[in-house]
Short mmCIF file of C-alpha atoms in Angstrom, two decimals:
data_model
loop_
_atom_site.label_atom_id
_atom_site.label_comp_id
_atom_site.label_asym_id
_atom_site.label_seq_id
_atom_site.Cartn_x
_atom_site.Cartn_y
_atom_site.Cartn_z
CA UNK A 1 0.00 0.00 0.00
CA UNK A 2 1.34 3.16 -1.01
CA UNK A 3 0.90 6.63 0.96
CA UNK A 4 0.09 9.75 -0.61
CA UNK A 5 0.38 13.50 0.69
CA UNK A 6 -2.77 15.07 1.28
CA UNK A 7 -3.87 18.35 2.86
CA UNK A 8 -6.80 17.03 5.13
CA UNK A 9 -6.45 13.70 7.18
CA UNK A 10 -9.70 12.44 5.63
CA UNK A 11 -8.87 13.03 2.33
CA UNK A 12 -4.82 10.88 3.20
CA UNK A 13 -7.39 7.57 4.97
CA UNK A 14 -9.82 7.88 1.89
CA UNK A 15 -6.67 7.96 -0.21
CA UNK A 16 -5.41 4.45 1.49
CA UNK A 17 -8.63 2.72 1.42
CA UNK A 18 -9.31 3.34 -2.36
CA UNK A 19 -5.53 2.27 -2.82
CA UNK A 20 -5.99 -0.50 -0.86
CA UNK A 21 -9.01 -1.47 -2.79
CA UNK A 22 -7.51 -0.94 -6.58
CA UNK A 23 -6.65 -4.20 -8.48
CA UNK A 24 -3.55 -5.69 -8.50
CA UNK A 25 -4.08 -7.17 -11.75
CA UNK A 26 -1.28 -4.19 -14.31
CA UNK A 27 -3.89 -4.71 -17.11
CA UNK A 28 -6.33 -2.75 -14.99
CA UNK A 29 -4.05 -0.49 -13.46
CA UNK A 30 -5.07 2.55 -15.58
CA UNK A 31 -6.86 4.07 -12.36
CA UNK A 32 -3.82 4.00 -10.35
CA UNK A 33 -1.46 5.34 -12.89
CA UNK A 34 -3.04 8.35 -13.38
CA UNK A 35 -2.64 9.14 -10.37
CA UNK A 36 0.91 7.99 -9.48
CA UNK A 37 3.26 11.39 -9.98
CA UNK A 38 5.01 10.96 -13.41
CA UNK A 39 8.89 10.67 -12.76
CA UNK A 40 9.57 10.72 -16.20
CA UNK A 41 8.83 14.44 -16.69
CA UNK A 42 10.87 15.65 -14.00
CA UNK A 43 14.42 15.62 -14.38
CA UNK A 44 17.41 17.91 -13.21
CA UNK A 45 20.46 18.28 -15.15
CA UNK A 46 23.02 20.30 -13.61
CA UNK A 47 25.15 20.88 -17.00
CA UNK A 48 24.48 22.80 -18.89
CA UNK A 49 23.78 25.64 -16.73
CA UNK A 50 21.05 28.13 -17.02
CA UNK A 51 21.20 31.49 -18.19
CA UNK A 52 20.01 32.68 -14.85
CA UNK A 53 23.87 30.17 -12.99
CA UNK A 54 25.88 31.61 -15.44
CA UNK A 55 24.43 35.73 -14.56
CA UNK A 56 24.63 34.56 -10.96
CA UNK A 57 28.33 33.43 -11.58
CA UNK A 58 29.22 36.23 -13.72
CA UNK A 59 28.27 38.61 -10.78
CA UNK A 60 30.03 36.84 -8.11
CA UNK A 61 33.06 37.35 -10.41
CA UNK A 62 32.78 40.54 -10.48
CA UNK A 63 32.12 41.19 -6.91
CA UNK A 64 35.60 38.60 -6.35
CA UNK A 65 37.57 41.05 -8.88
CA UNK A 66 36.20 44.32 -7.37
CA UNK A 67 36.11 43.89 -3.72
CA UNK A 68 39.04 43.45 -0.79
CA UNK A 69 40.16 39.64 -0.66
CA UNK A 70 43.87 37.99 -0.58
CA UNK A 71 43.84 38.30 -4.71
CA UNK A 72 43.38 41.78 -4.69
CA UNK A 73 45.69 42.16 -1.97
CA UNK A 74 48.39 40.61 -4.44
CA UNK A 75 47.12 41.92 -7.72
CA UNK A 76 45.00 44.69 -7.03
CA UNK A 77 40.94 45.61 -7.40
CA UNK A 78 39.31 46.42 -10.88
CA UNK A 79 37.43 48.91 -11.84
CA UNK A 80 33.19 47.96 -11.85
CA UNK A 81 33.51 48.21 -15.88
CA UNK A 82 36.63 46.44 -16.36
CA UNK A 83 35.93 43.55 -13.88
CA UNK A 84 32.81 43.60 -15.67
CA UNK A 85 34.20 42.54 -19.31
CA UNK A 86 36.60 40.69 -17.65
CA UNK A 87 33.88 38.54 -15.84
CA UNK A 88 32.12 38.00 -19.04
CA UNK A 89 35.13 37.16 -20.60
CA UNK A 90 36.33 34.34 -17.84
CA UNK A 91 32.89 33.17 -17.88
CA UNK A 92 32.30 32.77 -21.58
CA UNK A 93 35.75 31.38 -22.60
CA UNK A 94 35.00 28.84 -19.30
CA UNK A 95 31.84 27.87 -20.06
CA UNK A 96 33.13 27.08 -24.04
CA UNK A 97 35.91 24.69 -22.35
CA UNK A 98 33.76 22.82 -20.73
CA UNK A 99 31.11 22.52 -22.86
CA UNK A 100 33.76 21.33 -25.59
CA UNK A 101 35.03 18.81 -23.01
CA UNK A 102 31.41 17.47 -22.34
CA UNK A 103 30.62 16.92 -26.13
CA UNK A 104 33.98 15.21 -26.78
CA UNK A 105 33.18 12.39 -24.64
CA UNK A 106 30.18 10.69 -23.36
CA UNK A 107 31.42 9.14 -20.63
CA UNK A 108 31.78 12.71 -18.67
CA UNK A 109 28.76 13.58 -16.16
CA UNK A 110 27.42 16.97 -15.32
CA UNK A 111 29.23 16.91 -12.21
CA UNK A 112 32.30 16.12 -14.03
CA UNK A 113 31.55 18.87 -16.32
CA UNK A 114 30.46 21.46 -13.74
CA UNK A 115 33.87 21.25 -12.08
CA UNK A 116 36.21 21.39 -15.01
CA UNK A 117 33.82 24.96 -15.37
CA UNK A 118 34.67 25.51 -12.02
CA UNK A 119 38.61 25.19 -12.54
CA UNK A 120 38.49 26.58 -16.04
CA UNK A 121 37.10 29.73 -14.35
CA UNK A 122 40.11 29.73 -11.50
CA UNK A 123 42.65 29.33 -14.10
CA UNK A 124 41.50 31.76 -16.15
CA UNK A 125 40.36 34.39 -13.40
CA UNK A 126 44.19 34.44 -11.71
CA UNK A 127 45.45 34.75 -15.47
CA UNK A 128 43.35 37.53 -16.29
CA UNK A 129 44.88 39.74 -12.75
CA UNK A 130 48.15 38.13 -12.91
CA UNK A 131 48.64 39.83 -16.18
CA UNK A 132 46.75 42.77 -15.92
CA UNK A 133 49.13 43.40 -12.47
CA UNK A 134 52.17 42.42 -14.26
CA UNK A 135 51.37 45.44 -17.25
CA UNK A 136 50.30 47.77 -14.46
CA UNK A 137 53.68 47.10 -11.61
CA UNK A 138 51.22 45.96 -8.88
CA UNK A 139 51.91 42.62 -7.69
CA UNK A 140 52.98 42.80 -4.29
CA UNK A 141 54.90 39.64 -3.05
CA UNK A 142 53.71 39.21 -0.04
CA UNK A 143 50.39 38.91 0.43
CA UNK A 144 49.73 35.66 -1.92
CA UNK A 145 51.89 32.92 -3.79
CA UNK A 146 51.20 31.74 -7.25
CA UNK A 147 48.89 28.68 -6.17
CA UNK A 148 44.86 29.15 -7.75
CA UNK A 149 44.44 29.58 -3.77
CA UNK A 150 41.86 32.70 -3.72
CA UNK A 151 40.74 32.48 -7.30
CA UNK A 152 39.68 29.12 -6.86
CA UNK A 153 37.86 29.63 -3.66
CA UNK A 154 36.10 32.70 -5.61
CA UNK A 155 35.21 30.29 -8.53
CA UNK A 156 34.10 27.37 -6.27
CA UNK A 157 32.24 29.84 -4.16
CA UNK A 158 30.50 31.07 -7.08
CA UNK A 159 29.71 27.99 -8.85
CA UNK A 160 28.56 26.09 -5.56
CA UNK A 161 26.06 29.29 -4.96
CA UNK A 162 24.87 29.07 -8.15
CA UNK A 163 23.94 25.36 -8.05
CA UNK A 164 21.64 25.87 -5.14
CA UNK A 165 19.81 28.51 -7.10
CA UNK A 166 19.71 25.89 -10.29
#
């Protein structure tokens, strides 16, 4: 016998009894199905993102490249404009690596997939104020070392905030 959610008590025993009282016979079983919830039509895919993920990780970018953290420390803040098209940039050329990576073979997941985003994005975000720092004499030497450290805790940060809006 199977359960079912209902709002009123009443409704959840009348709900058993008719269950209970359904034949078991699958030939007949055209009552019952149309009531069961239809898995089939619900499905969650995590790659590839939505429009809305990749906005909300776009903007988290920029917030990482504009605000005070370790890798501005090191390389320095952007300006809102500049951290903007730089955002866009990361994210874009990120999003095309992985999405390249997921078509070439079959055997990759969406999980898979949503981290090599997710590193793509580091990579790409340290390269982007690594060599905008090295044109404009900031790097201090001090503050960070060359690991992803802080740009991949921005990207992971991002990308795991997304995927509970997804």
């Amino acid at each position: 016998m199977k359960f079912q959610y209902h709002a009123s008590t009443t409704q959840h025993r009348h709900s058993m009894e008719t269950e209970a009282e359904l034949p078991q016979d699958p030939q007949n079983n055209s009552q019952h199905d149309s009531r069961k919830p239809n898995h089939s039509s619900l499905s969650f895919r995590i790659w590839p993102p939505t429009q809305r993920t990749r906005d909300a990780v776009i903007a988290r970018l920029i917030e990482t490249l504009t605000t005070p953290s370790l890798l501005s420390k090191r390389y320095g803040s952007l300006p809102t404009d500049e951290a903007d098209s730089t955002a866009r940039s990361i994210e874009n050329e990120a999003f095309s690596s992985a999405d390249a990576q997921a078509a070439a073979s079959a055997e990759i997941d969406g999980i898979e997939v949503l981290q090599v985003y997710s590193k793509e994005i580091s990579k790409r975000i340290l390269d982007s104020v690594k060599s905008r720092a090295s044109t404009a004499g900031t790097v201090s030497t001090t503050a960070l070392d060359d690991s992803p450290g802080a740009a991949g805790e921005a990207s992971e940060e991002a990308v795991s905030s997304v995927e509970t809006e997804a």
